[in-house]
Short mmCIF file of C-alpha atoms in Angstrom, two decimals:
data_model
loop_
_atom_site.label_atom_id
_atom_site.label_comp_id
_atom_site.label_asym_id
_atom_site.label_seq_id
_atom_site.Cartn_x
_atom_site.Cartn_y
_atom_site.Cartn_z
CA MET A 1 -14.11 -4.56 54.32
CA HIS A 2 -13.87 -7.94 55.97
CA ARG A 3 -17.17 -8.96 54.42
CA VAL A 4 -16.03 -7.85 51.00
CA LEU A 5 -12.89 -9.94 51.27
CA GLN A 6 -14.85 -12.89 52.55
CA ASP A 7 -17.33 -12.68 49.69
CA PHE A 8 -14.91 -12.01 46.85
CA ALA A 9 -11.56 -13.40 47.95
CA ASP A 10 -11.97 -16.20 50.43
CA PRO A 11 -8.83 -18.39 50.54
CA PHE A 12 -10.83 -21.53 51.33
CA TYR A 13 -13.20 -21.10 48.40
CA PHE A 14 -10.33 -19.95 46.25
CA ARG A 15 -8.73 -23.41 46.37
CA GLN A 16 -12.06 -25.08 45.86
CA VAL A 17 -13.13 -23.04 42.86
CA LEU A 18 -9.81 -22.81 41.07
CA PRO A 19 -9.99 -26.06 39.00
CA ASP A 20 -13.49 -25.31 37.70
CA ILE A 21 -12.65 -21.75 36.73
CA TRP A 22 -9.47 -22.94 35.07
CA SER A 23 -11.28 -25.55 32.97
CA GLY A 24 -13.84 -22.87 32.05
CA PHE A 25 -11.11 -20.44 31.16
CA LEU A 26 -9.59 -22.95 28.75
CA ILE A 27 -12.88 -22.75 26.85
CA ASN A 28 -12.51 -18.95 26.72
CA VAL A 29 -9.03 -19.31 25.30
CA HIS A 30 -10.22 -21.91 22.83
CA MET A 31 -13.07 -19.72 21.55
CA MET A 32 -10.80 -16.71 21.41
CA VAL A 33 -8.01 -18.37 19.41
CA ILE A 34 -10.34 -19.85 16.79
CA ALA A 35 -12.42 -16.67 16.46
CA GLU A 36 -9.30 -14.50 16.13
CA ALA A 37 -7.85 -16.69 13.41
CA LEU A 38 -11.12 -16.59 11.46
CA VAL A 39 -11.52 -12.85 11.97
CA LEU A 40 -8.00 -12.10 10.70
CA VAL A 41 -8.70 -13.85 7.40
CA LEU A 42 -12.36 -12.93 6.83
CA ALA A 43 -11.86 -9.25 7.68
CA LEU A 44 -8.93 -9.00 5.29
CA VAL A 45 -11.05 -10.47 2.48
CA LEU A 46 -13.89 -8.02 3.24
CA ALA A 47 -11.52 -5.05 3.39
CA ILE A 48 -10.06 -5.98 0.01
CA VAL A 49 -13.53 -6.43 -1.48
CA ARG A 50 -14.55 -3.05 -0.12
CA GLY A 51 -11.66 -1.39 -1.92
CA LEU A 52 -12.12 -3.10 -5.29
CA PRO A 53 -12.18 -0.58 -8.14
CA GLY A 54 -14.55 -0.38 -11.07
CA ARG A 55 -18.26 -0.51 -11.73
CA GLY A 56 -18.37 -4.31 -11.90
CA ALA A 57 -17.36 -4.60 -8.27
CA LYS A 58 -20.01 -2.19 -7.04
CA PRO A 59 -22.49 -4.82 -5.75
CA PHE A 60 -19.70 -6.56 -3.83
CA ARG A 61 -18.54 -3.29 -2.31
CA GLY A 62 -22.16 -2.62 -1.36
CA LEU A 63 -22.54 -5.99 0.36
CA ALA A 64 -19.34 -5.45 2.31
CA ILE A 65 -20.59 -2.05 3.50
CA VAL A 66 -23.97 -3.46 4.53
CA TYR A 67 -22.23 -6.25 6.44
CA THR A 68 -19.91 -3.98 8.41
CA ASP A 69 -22.65 -1.44 9.12
CA PHE A 70 -25.02 -4.13 10.35
CA PHE A 71 -22.68 -6.08 12.60
CA ARG A 72 -20.80 -3.11 13.97
CA GLY A 73 -24.12 -1.70 15.07
CA THR A 74 -25.57 -4.86 16.61
CA PRO A 75 -24.70 -5.77 20.21
CA LEU A 76 -22.75 -9.00 20.54
CA THR A 77 -25.34 -10.26 23.05
CA ILE A 78 -28.07 -10.16 20.41
CA VAL A 79 -25.92 -11.84 17.79
CA ALA A 80 -24.90 -14.51 20.31
CA TYR A 81 -28.52 -15.20 21.26
CA ALA A 82 -29.41 -15.44 17.59
CA PHE A 83 -26.75 -18.06 17.03
CA ILE A 84 -27.04 -20.07 20.25
CA LEU A 85 -30.81 -20.07 20.58
CA GLY A 86 -31.96 -19.23 17.06
CA VAL A 87 -29.86 -21.36 14.74
CA PRO A 88 -30.57 -24.74 16.41
CA GLY A 89 -34.27 -23.84 16.29
CA LEU A 90 -34.07 -23.64 12.51
CA ARG A 91 -33.51 -27.40 12.40
CA TYR A 92 -31.38 -27.23 9.26
CA ALA A 93 -29.40 -30.44 8.98
CA GLY A 94 -26.06 -28.81 8.20
CA ILE A 95 -25.89 -25.98 10.72
CA SER A 96 -28.36 -26.68 13.49
CA ASN A 97 -26.64 -29.38 15.51
CA TYR A 98 -23.38 -27.82 16.65
CA SER A 99 -22.44 -27.21 20.27
CA ASN A 100 -23.10 -23.88 21.94
CA GLU A 101 -19.38 -23.24 21.94
CA VAL A 102 -19.29 -23.41 18.14
CA TYR A 103 -22.22 -21.00 17.88
CA GLY A 104 -20.44 -18.73 20.32
CA ILE A 105 -17.35 -18.74 18.12
CA MET A 106 -19.54 -17.93 15.10
CA ALA A 107 -21.15 -14.98 16.89
CA LEU A 108 -17.77 -13.58 17.98
CA THR A 109 -16.36 -14.04 14.49
CA VAL A 110 -19.28 -12.38 12.74
CA VAL A 111 -19.24 -9.32 15.02
CA TYR A 112 -15.47 -8.83 15.26
CA THR A 113 -14.99 -9.33 11.52
CA ALA A 114 -17.02 -6.15 11.07
CA TYR A 115 -14.73 -4.18 13.41
CA VAL A 116 -11.51 -5.56 12.04
CA THR A 117 -12.54 -4.97 8.42
CA GLU A 118 -12.56 -1.26 9.25
CA VAL A 119 -9.13 -1.52 10.83
CA TYR A 120 -7.68 -3.18 7.75
CA ARG A 121 -9.41 -0.68 5.50
CA ALA A 122 -7.90 2.25 7.36
CA GLY A 123 -4.51 0.58 6.95
CA ILE A 124 -4.96 0.06 3.22
CA GLU A 125 -6.05 3.66 2.75
CA SER A 126 -3.07 4.93 4.71
CA VAL A 127 -0.66 3.59 2.08
CA HIS A 128 0.03 6.51 -0.23
CA GLY A 129 -1.36 6.26 -3.76
CA SER A 130 2.11 6.81 -5.20
CA GLN A 131 3.10 3.35 -3.92
CA ARG A 132 0.34 1.70 -5.90
CA MET A 133 1.19 3.87 -8.89
CA ALA A 134 4.86 2.87 -8.73
CA ALA A 135 3.88 -0.81 -8.56
CA ARG A 136 1.43 -0.53 -11.46
CA SER A 137 3.95 1.40 -13.55
CA LEU A 138 6.27 -1.63 -13.35
CA GLY A 139 3.57 -3.76 -14.96
CA LEU A 140 2.25 -5.38 -11.78
CA SER A 141 -1.48 -6.10 -11.94
CA TYR A 142 -3.95 -4.62 -9.43
CA GLY A 143 -3.86 -7.83 -7.43
CA GLN A 144 -0.07 -8.07 -7.46
CA ALA A 145 0.31 -4.44 -6.42
CA MET A 146 -2.12 -5.10 -3.58
CA ARG A 147 -0.41 -8.29 -2.45
CA TYR A 148 3.25 -7.30 -2.68
CA VAL A 149 3.20 -3.55 -2.13
CA VAL A 150 0.03 -2.25 -0.44
CA LEU A 151 -1.00 -5.01 1.99
CA PRO A 152 2.42 -5.66 3.55
CA GLN A 153 2.69 -1.96 4.41
CA ALA A 154 -0.95 -1.68 5.47
CA ILE A 155 -0.89 -4.70 7.78
CA ARG A 156 2.30 -3.58 9.50
CA ARG A 157 0.65 -0.29 10.33
CA VAL A 158 -2.51 -1.79 11.80
CA VAL A 159 -0.96 -4.41 14.07
CA PRO A 160 -1.42 -2.28 17.22
CA PRO A 161 -5.13 -1.52 16.62
CA LEU A 162 -5.67 -5.16 15.63
CA LEU A 163 -4.22 -6.35 18.92
CA ASN A 164 -6.44 -3.85 20.69
CA ASP A 165 -9.53 -5.34 19.09
CA PHE A 166 -8.37 -8.79 20.08
CA ILE A 167 -8.14 -7.78 23.71
CA GLY A 168 -11.80 -6.81 23.37
CA LEU A 169 -12.60 -10.13 21.76
CA GLN A 170 -10.93 -12.06 24.56
CA LYS A 171 -13.09 -10.37 27.14
CA ASP A 172 -16.24 -10.75 25.11
CA THR A 173 -15.87 -14.53 25.18
CA ALA A 174 -17.37 -14.15 28.67
CA ILE A 175 -20.60 -12.84 27.12
CA ILE A 176 -20.95 -16.18 25.37
CA GLY A 177 -20.78 -17.73 28.87
CA ALA A 178 -23.87 -15.85 29.94
CA ILE A 179 -25.81 -17.44 27.11
CA GLY A 180 -24.95 -21.09 27.46
CA VAL A 181 -21.29 -22.02 27.37
CA THR A 182 -19.72 -23.07 30.66
CA GLU A 183 -16.62 -20.94 30.37
CA ALA A 184 -14.85 -19.12 33.21
CA ALA A 185 -17.49 -16.49 33.97
CA ALA A 186 -20.30 -19.04 33.86
CA GLN A 187 -18.32 -21.31 36.19
CA GLY A 188 -17.97 -18.38 38.59
CA GLN A 189 -21.70 -17.78 38.36
CA ASN A 190 -22.47 -21.47 39.05
CA PHE A 191 -20.18 -21.42 42.02
CA ALA A 192 -21.69 -18.21 43.35
CA SER A 193 -25.21 -19.57 43.22
CA SER A 194 -24.20 -22.79 45.00
CA TYR A 195 -22.07 -21.30 47.79
CA PHE A 196 -23.22 -17.67 47.97
CA ASN A 197 -19.63 -16.67 47.48
CA PHE A 198 -18.09 -14.68 44.61
CA THR A 199 -14.45 -15.73 44.81
CA GLY A 200 -14.88 -17.52 41.50
CA PHE A 201 -15.39 -14.17 39.74
CA LEU A 202 -12.15 -12.82 41.12
CA VAL A 203 -10.26 -15.90 39.98
CA GLY A 204 -11.80 -15.58 36.49
CA ALA A 205 -10.90 -11.89 36.36
CA VAL A 206 -7.29 -12.65 37.28
CA PHE A 207 -7.03 -15.20 34.50
CA PHE A 208 -8.35 -12.70 31.96
CA ILE A 209 -5.99 -10.02 33.17
CA TYR A 210 -3.05 -12.41 32.96
CA LEU A 211 -3.92 -12.96 29.33
CA THR A 212 -4.50 -9.34 28.31
CA ILE A 213 -1.65 -7.57 30.09
CA PRO A 214 1.15 -9.19 28.05
CA LEU A 215 -0.81 -8.44 24.89
CA ALA A 216 -1.30 -4.82 25.95
CA ARG A 217 2.40 -4.40 26.74
CA PHE A 218 3.31 -6.00 23.42
CA THR A 219 1.03 -3.52 21.64
CA ASP A 220 2.68 -0.61 23.47
CA HIS A 221 6.06 -1.96 22.45
CA LEU A 222 5.07 -2.09 18.77
CA ILE A 223 3.70 1.45 18.84
CA LYS A 224 6.87 2.72 20.47
CA GLN A 225 9.01 0.93 17.93
CA ARG A 226 7.13 2.51 15.07
CA GLU A 227 7.43 5.96 16.57
CA LEU A 228 11.19 5.51 16.79
CA ARG A 229 11.38 4.28 13.23
CA GLU A 230 9.33 7.18 11.93
CA ARG A 231 11.40 9.69 13.84
CA ALA A 232 14.56 8.10 12.43
CA ALA A 233 13.13 8.30 8.90
CA MET A 234 12.47 12.02 9.31
CA VAL A 235 16.03 12.99 10.14
CA MET B 1 7.80 1.50 -35.60
CA ASN B 2 4.39 2.60 -36.72
CA ALA B 3 3.26 3.48 -40.18
CA ASN B 4 4.66 6.99 -39.88
CA GLY B 5 7.98 5.64 -38.72
CA HIS B 6 7.82 7.15 -35.23
CA PHE B 7 8.50 5.11 -32.12
CA VAL B 8 6.15 7.25 -30.01
CA ALA B 9 3.53 9.53 -31.52
CA LEU B 10 1.01 11.74 -29.72
CA GLU B 11 -1.72 13.20 -31.92
CA GLY B 12 -4.03 15.91 -30.60
CA VAL B 13 -3.80 14.66 -27.02
CA THR B 14 -6.08 16.51 -24.63
CA LYS B 15 -6.39 15.82 -20.91
CA ARG B 16 -8.75 17.52 -18.49
CA PHE B 17 -9.04 17.46 -14.73
CA GLY B 18 -12.61 18.64 -14.31
CA ASP B 19 -12.85 21.98 -16.14
CA LEU B 20 -9.11 22.45 -16.26
CA GLU B 21 -7.42 21.51 -19.51
CA VAL B 22 -3.99 20.25 -18.49
CA LEU B 23 -2.98 19.20 -21.99
CA ARG B 24 -4.38 20.84 -25.11
CA ARG B 25 -4.09 19.10 -28.49
CA VAL B 26 -0.52 18.06 -27.92
CA ASN B 27 1.38 16.64 -30.89
CA LEU B 28 4.73 15.02 -30.24
CA THR B 29 6.84 12.35 -31.87
CA VAL B 30 9.87 10.53 -30.50
CA GLU B 31 12.24 8.34 -32.49
CA GLU B 32 13.90 5.26 -31.11
CA HIS B 33 17.24 5.90 -29.29
CA ASN B 34 16.40 9.59 -29.05
CA VAL B 35 16.11 11.74 -25.98
CA VAL B 36 13.38 14.37 -25.78
CA CYS B 37 13.31 16.85 -22.93
CA LEU B 38 10.16 18.62 -21.80
CA ILE B 39 10.78 22.00 -20.22
CA GLY B 40 8.39 24.56 -18.82
CA ALA B 41 7.15 25.96 -15.54
CA SER B 42 5.54 23.77 -12.87
CA GLY B 43 1.94 23.08 -13.82
CA SER B 44 2.63 23.36 -17.54
CA GLY B 45 1.60 19.73 -18.11
CA LYS B 46 4.97 17.97 -18.35
CA SER B 47 4.20 15.31 -15.73
CA THR B 48 0.69 14.70 -17.02
CA LEU B 49 2.08 14.22 -20.51
CA LEU B 50 4.44 11.52 -19.25
CA ARG B 51 1.73 9.81 -17.24
CA CYS B 52 -0.53 9.67 -20.26
CA ILE B 53 2.11 7.77 -22.22
CA ASN B 54 2.10 4.81 -19.82
CA LEU B 55 -1.63 5.17 -19.14
CA LEU B 56 -1.32 6.21 -15.51
CA GLU B 57 -3.64 8.98 -16.73
CA LYS B 58 -6.47 8.44 -19.17
CA VAL B 59 -6.43 10.63 -22.25
CA ASP B 60 -9.68 12.50 -22.97
CA GLU B 61 -9.10 13.21 -26.66
CA GLY B 62 -6.54 12.35 -29.29
CA ARG B 63 -4.43 9.25 -29.62
CA ILE B 64 -1.05 7.91 -28.57
CA VAL B 65 0.85 5.30 -30.54
CA VAL B 66 3.78 3.47 -28.97
CA ASP B 67 5.87 1.01 -30.94
CA GLY B 68 3.23 0.66 -33.67
CA GLU B 69 0.37 0.06 -31.26
CA GLU B 70 -2.37 2.55 -30.46
CA ILE B 71 -2.62 2.57 -26.68
CA THR B 72 -5.49 5.01 -26.26
CA ASN B 73 -8.30 2.93 -27.81
CA GLY B 74 -9.16 1.30 -24.48
CA GLN B 75 -8.34 -2.19 -25.70
CA VAL B 76 -4.64 -2.35 -25.00
CA ASP B 77 -3.31 -4.63 -22.23
CA VAL B 78 -2.23 -1.98 -19.76
CA ASN B 79 0.14 -4.25 -17.84
CA ALA B 80 1.83 -5.45 -21.02
CA LEU B 81 2.28 -1.86 -22.17
CA ARG B 82 3.81 -0.79 -18.86
CA ARG B 83 6.32 -3.62 -19.14
CA LYS B 84 7.71 -1.80 -22.17
CA ILE B 85 7.64 1.68 -20.65
CA GLY B 86 9.50 2.49 -17.47
CA ILE B 87 8.81 5.60 -15.40
CA VAL B 88 10.80 7.21 -12.61
CA PHE B 89 9.08 9.67 -10.30
CA GLN B 90 10.19 12.84 -8.57
CA ALA B 91 9.59 11.28 -5.15
CA TYR B 92 11.39 7.98 -5.97
CA ASN B 93 8.42 5.94 -4.65
CA LEU B 94 10.60 3.02 -3.60
CA PHE B 95 8.80 0.33 -1.62
CA PRO B 96 9.83 1.08 1.99
CA HIS B 97 9.13 -2.42 3.32
CA MET B 98 11.52 -4.07 0.86
CA THR B 99 15.29 -4.03 0.65
CA VAL B 100 16.99 -2.35 -2.28
CA LEU B 101 17.52 -5.74 -3.90
CA GLN B 102 13.87 -6.71 -3.42
CA ASN B 103 12.75 -3.38 -4.85
CA VAL B 104 14.69 -4.01 -8.03
CA SER B 105 13.95 -7.73 -8.37
CA LEU B 106 10.20 -7.65 -7.63
CA ALA B 107 8.98 -6.80 -11.14
CA PRO B 108 11.42 -9.14 -12.96
CA ARG B 109 10.15 -11.97 -10.80
CA LYS B 110 6.44 -11.23 -10.72
CA VAL B 111 5.96 -9.59 -14.11
CA ARG B 112 8.71 -11.01 -16.31
CA GLY B 113 8.30 -14.37 -14.59
CA LEU B 114 12.00 -14.96 -13.89
CA ASP B 115 12.84 -17.38 -11.09
CA ARG B 116 14.17 -16.12 -7.79
CA GLU B 117 17.84 -16.71 -8.61
CA THR B 118 17.75 -15.15 -12.09
CA SER B 119 15.79 -12.10 -10.97
CA ARG B 120 18.30 -11.65 -8.16
CA GLU B 121 21.17 -11.75 -10.65
CA VAL B 122 19.43 -9.25 -12.91
CA ALA B 123 18.94 -6.93 -9.94
CA MET B 124 22.52 -7.34 -8.65
CA GLU B 125 23.91 -6.63 -12.12
CA LEU B 126 21.92 -3.38 -12.24
CA LEU B 127 22.99 -2.42 -8.73
CA ARG B 128 26.61 -2.94 -9.78
CA ARG B 129 25.99 -0.73 -12.79
CA ILE B 130 24.66 2.10 -10.62
CA GLY B 131 27.41 1.51 -8.04
CA LEU B 132 25.13 0.49 -5.17
CA GLU B 133 25.74 -3.23 -4.90
CA ASP B 134 26.92 -2.75 -1.32
CA LYS B 135 23.48 -1.35 -0.44
CA ALA B 136 21.59 -4.36 -1.83
CA ASN B 137 20.34 -5.49 1.56
CA GLU B 138 19.63 -2.07 3.03
CA PHE B 139 16.15 -0.62 3.29
CA PRO B 140 15.47 2.54 1.25
CA ASP B 141 15.26 4.83 4.30
CA ARG B 142 18.97 4.13 4.98
CA LEU B 143 19.94 5.64 1.61
CA SER B 144 20.45 9.25 0.56
CA GLY B 145 17.95 10.82 -1.84
CA GLY B 146 20.37 10.50 -4.73
CA GLN B 147 20.99 6.84 -3.96
CA GLN B 148 17.26 6.19 -3.66
CA GLN B 149 16.64 7.80 -7.02
CA ARG B 150 19.38 5.71 -8.62
CA VAL B 151 17.72 2.60 -7.20
CA ALA B 152 14.38 3.77 -8.63
CA ILE B 153 16.04 4.08 -12.04
CA ALA B 154 17.52 0.58 -11.67
CA ARG B 155 14.09 -0.72 -10.68
CA ALA B 156 12.63 0.66 -13.91
CA LEU B 157 15.55 -0.67 -15.98
CA ALA B 158 15.08 -4.16 -14.53
CA MET B 159 12.06 -4.56 -16.80
CA ASN B 160 14.22 -3.93 -19.90
CA PRO B 161 11.94 -1.10 -21.00
CA ARG B 162 11.96 0.12 -24.61
CA LEU B 163 11.14 3.62 -23.40
CA LEU B 164 11.99 5.39 -20.16
CA LEU B 165 9.99 8.33 -18.81
CA LEU B 166 11.75 10.51 -16.23
CA ASP B 167 9.45 12.83 -14.29
CA GLU B 168 11.53 15.64 -12.73
CA ILE B 169 13.72 13.05 -11.09
CA THR B 170 16.15 15.54 -9.57
CA SER B 171 13.63 18.10 -8.30
CA ALA B 172 13.41 16.62 -4.81
CA LEU B 173 17.17 16.26 -4.37
CA ASP B 174 19.70 18.39 -2.54
CA PRO B 175 21.88 20.20 -5.10
CA GLN B 176 24.98 18.15 -4.29
CA LEU B 177 23.08 14.91 -5.02
CA VAL B 178 21.78 15.97 -8.43
CA SER B 179 24.91 15.17 -10.41
CA GLU B 180 25.12 11.49 -9.41
CA VAL B 181 21.62 10.97 -10.74
CA LEU B 182 22.21 12.97 -13.91
CA ASN B 183 25.43 11.06 -14.56
CA LEU B 184 23.45 7.84 -14.47
CA VAL B 185 20.93 9.24 -16.95
CA ARG B 186 23.80 10.41 -19.15
CA SER B 187 25.19 6.88 -19.21
CA LEU B 188 21.78 5.68 -20.41
CA THR B 189 21.85 8.07 -23.36
CA GLU B 190 25.21 6.58 -24.30
CA VAL B 191 23.69 3.09 -24.63
CA GLY B 192 20.87 4.45 -26.76
CA MET B 193 17.96 4.33 -24.31
CA THR B 194 14.89 6.09 -25.67
CA MET B 195 13.82 8.66 -23.09
CA ILE B 196 11.32 11.41 -22.52
CA ILE B 197 12.52 13.61 -19.69
CA ALA B 198 10.58 16.28 -17.85
CA THR B 199 13.19 18.46 -16.20
CA HIS B 200 14.17 21.81 -14.74
CA GLU B 201 17.88 21.10 -15.31
CA MET B 202 18.40 23.24 -18.40
CA THR B 203 22.12 22.66 -18.77
CA PHE B 204 21.51 18.96 -18.67
CA ALA B 205 18.61 19.18 -21.12
CA ARG B 206 20.76 21.13 -23.53
CA GLU B 207 23.52 18.56 -23.30
CA VAL B 208 21.61 15.28 -23.67
CA SER B 209 18.52 15.99 -25.76
CA ASP B 210 17.99 15.42 -29.42
CA ARG B 211 14.96 17.62 -29.13
CA VAL B 212 13.56 20.00 -26.55
CA CYS B 213 9.87 20.86 -26.15
CA PHE B 214 8.73 23.95 -24.30
CA LEU B 215 5.32 23.54 -22.65
CA ASP B 216 3.15 26.30 -21.29
CA GLY B 217 -0.44 25.94 -20.12
CA GLY B 218 -0.72 22.42 -21.53
CA VAL B 219 0.43 23.40 -25.00
CA ILE B 220 3.74 22.59 -26.68
CA TYR B 221 4.65 26.11 -27.78
CA GLU B 222 7.88 25.34 -29.43
CA GLN B 223 10.05 22.34 -30.13
CA GLY B 224 13.34 21.83 -31.87
CA PRO B 225 16.97 20.90 -31.41
CA PRO B 226 18.42 22.18 -28.12
CA GLU B 227 20.71 24.74 -29.80
CA GLN B 228 17.72 26.39 -31.39
CA ILE B 229 15.48 26.37 -28.31
CA PHE B 230 18.13 27.58 -25.88
CA SER B 231 20.01 30.00 -28.16
CA ASN B 232 17.49 31.22 -30.64
CA PRO B 233 13.91 30.53 -29.57
CA SER B 234 11.31 31.86 -31.94
CA GLU B 235 8.36 32.12 -29.55
CA PRO B 236 8.15 35.08 -27.16
CA ARG B 237 6.89 32.81 -24.35
CA THR B 238 9.92 30.53 -24.69
CA ARG B 239 12.20 33.58 -24.53
CA GLU B 240 10.42 34.85 -21.43
CA PHE B 241 10.70 31.47 -19.72
CA LEU B 242 14.39 31.13 -20.54
CA ALA B 243 15.08 34.69 -19.44
CA ARG B 244 13.57 33.89 -16.04
CA ILE B 245 15.67 30.71 -15.83
CA ILE B 246 18.86 32.61 -16.62
CA GLU B 247 17.93 35.24 -14.07
CA ALA B 248 17.58 32.46 -11.49
CA GLY B 249 21.06 31.24 -12.43
CA ARG B 250 19.86 27.86 -13.63
CA LEU B 251 21.36 28.03 -17.15
#
């Protein structure tokens, strides 16, 4: 037990490693915030495209399905390697000279957009058809009915699962570290290989937990609130 | 008015859901400022008929003319047509994420293109008319069924429709809430609103309609002035239906 503590939670190393882990963790937060913002927008667009009616929209619906199927099925590690190692190798002027962090954000965005598209889609489908019918019967166009009636209800319903996916995204920023961005986990790894001590990992883990627990509690709170509202509506 | 002088005219309208014919060669005309009631058992095609008139359902055969314009030729601007025709549903279908005021003012703002202030005034005026101005900032789930249905009627009226379709609007209400909704509809007949009403409220139908149509199995079996249909129906099926209604104490 003593050895475990010494290896994973040594007070001396703790003080020494803290600044490096913290600066790495800021990169995690940075990647996470940008990727989440992009995912929120792109996934909504894809979900709307996937629900478009009519024969004319069929190819677009098809593309959206292929996209979500492909990236939901591909491990993030593979996508991240493809971006961080593969894209610079292409030597295209426009896209091949970004930093690893930017490629990491792209990989996270591409993969999580596929998940979140499905979340949005479930939300859109959960809004009863009579709502859309009522909106259309007032003369609102398809787009207006979507924007003012369907989406506001759909998005409210999917906030808890969305937050859940974002907790996943936060943690997966560490995978990007393994492939070439010096974020918190990679800092811990560097430290471990220099000092043969793993305290850095513990510090990194604590930072991640500090970030996810409030989000998890907030999600619980929203779910509870909705349950109460629904129960009240039933009386 | 179309060439035949009717405000609404259905000619040989047929609607199928798969193999099931829900409407069979229905002919019906409605004059402006008139009220036509559709009666008949559940599943007789009343709701489908109404939904065909504002193109929420696509007609398979026949044609429908509204205000001189054929709407079933596939070329009509659906949104423009629906601006002229309001519909109120059995289940109210208010937008639960909007306040009462927002429910009523949404279409005036987004479809009629009124500015925020004007659309608000239009909505408040209607809420005053239906006696629910004090509920303007409540959400629909805080209102009783009868109040919700009155708001749904106000929401439809906010578009200044030329024709109002009412689809069994009291069927989901507790008995003691029915009269407040029917009183509102009655007040609309007094200002000359053209209406087609699918209903199970026979006393009400008898009182407000200019004409009553009895539907059975997607066919209009008999139509005429309410006195004739309710007191002296000529078709055996109409008599049977009314006898059952009387037995149930609904007339």
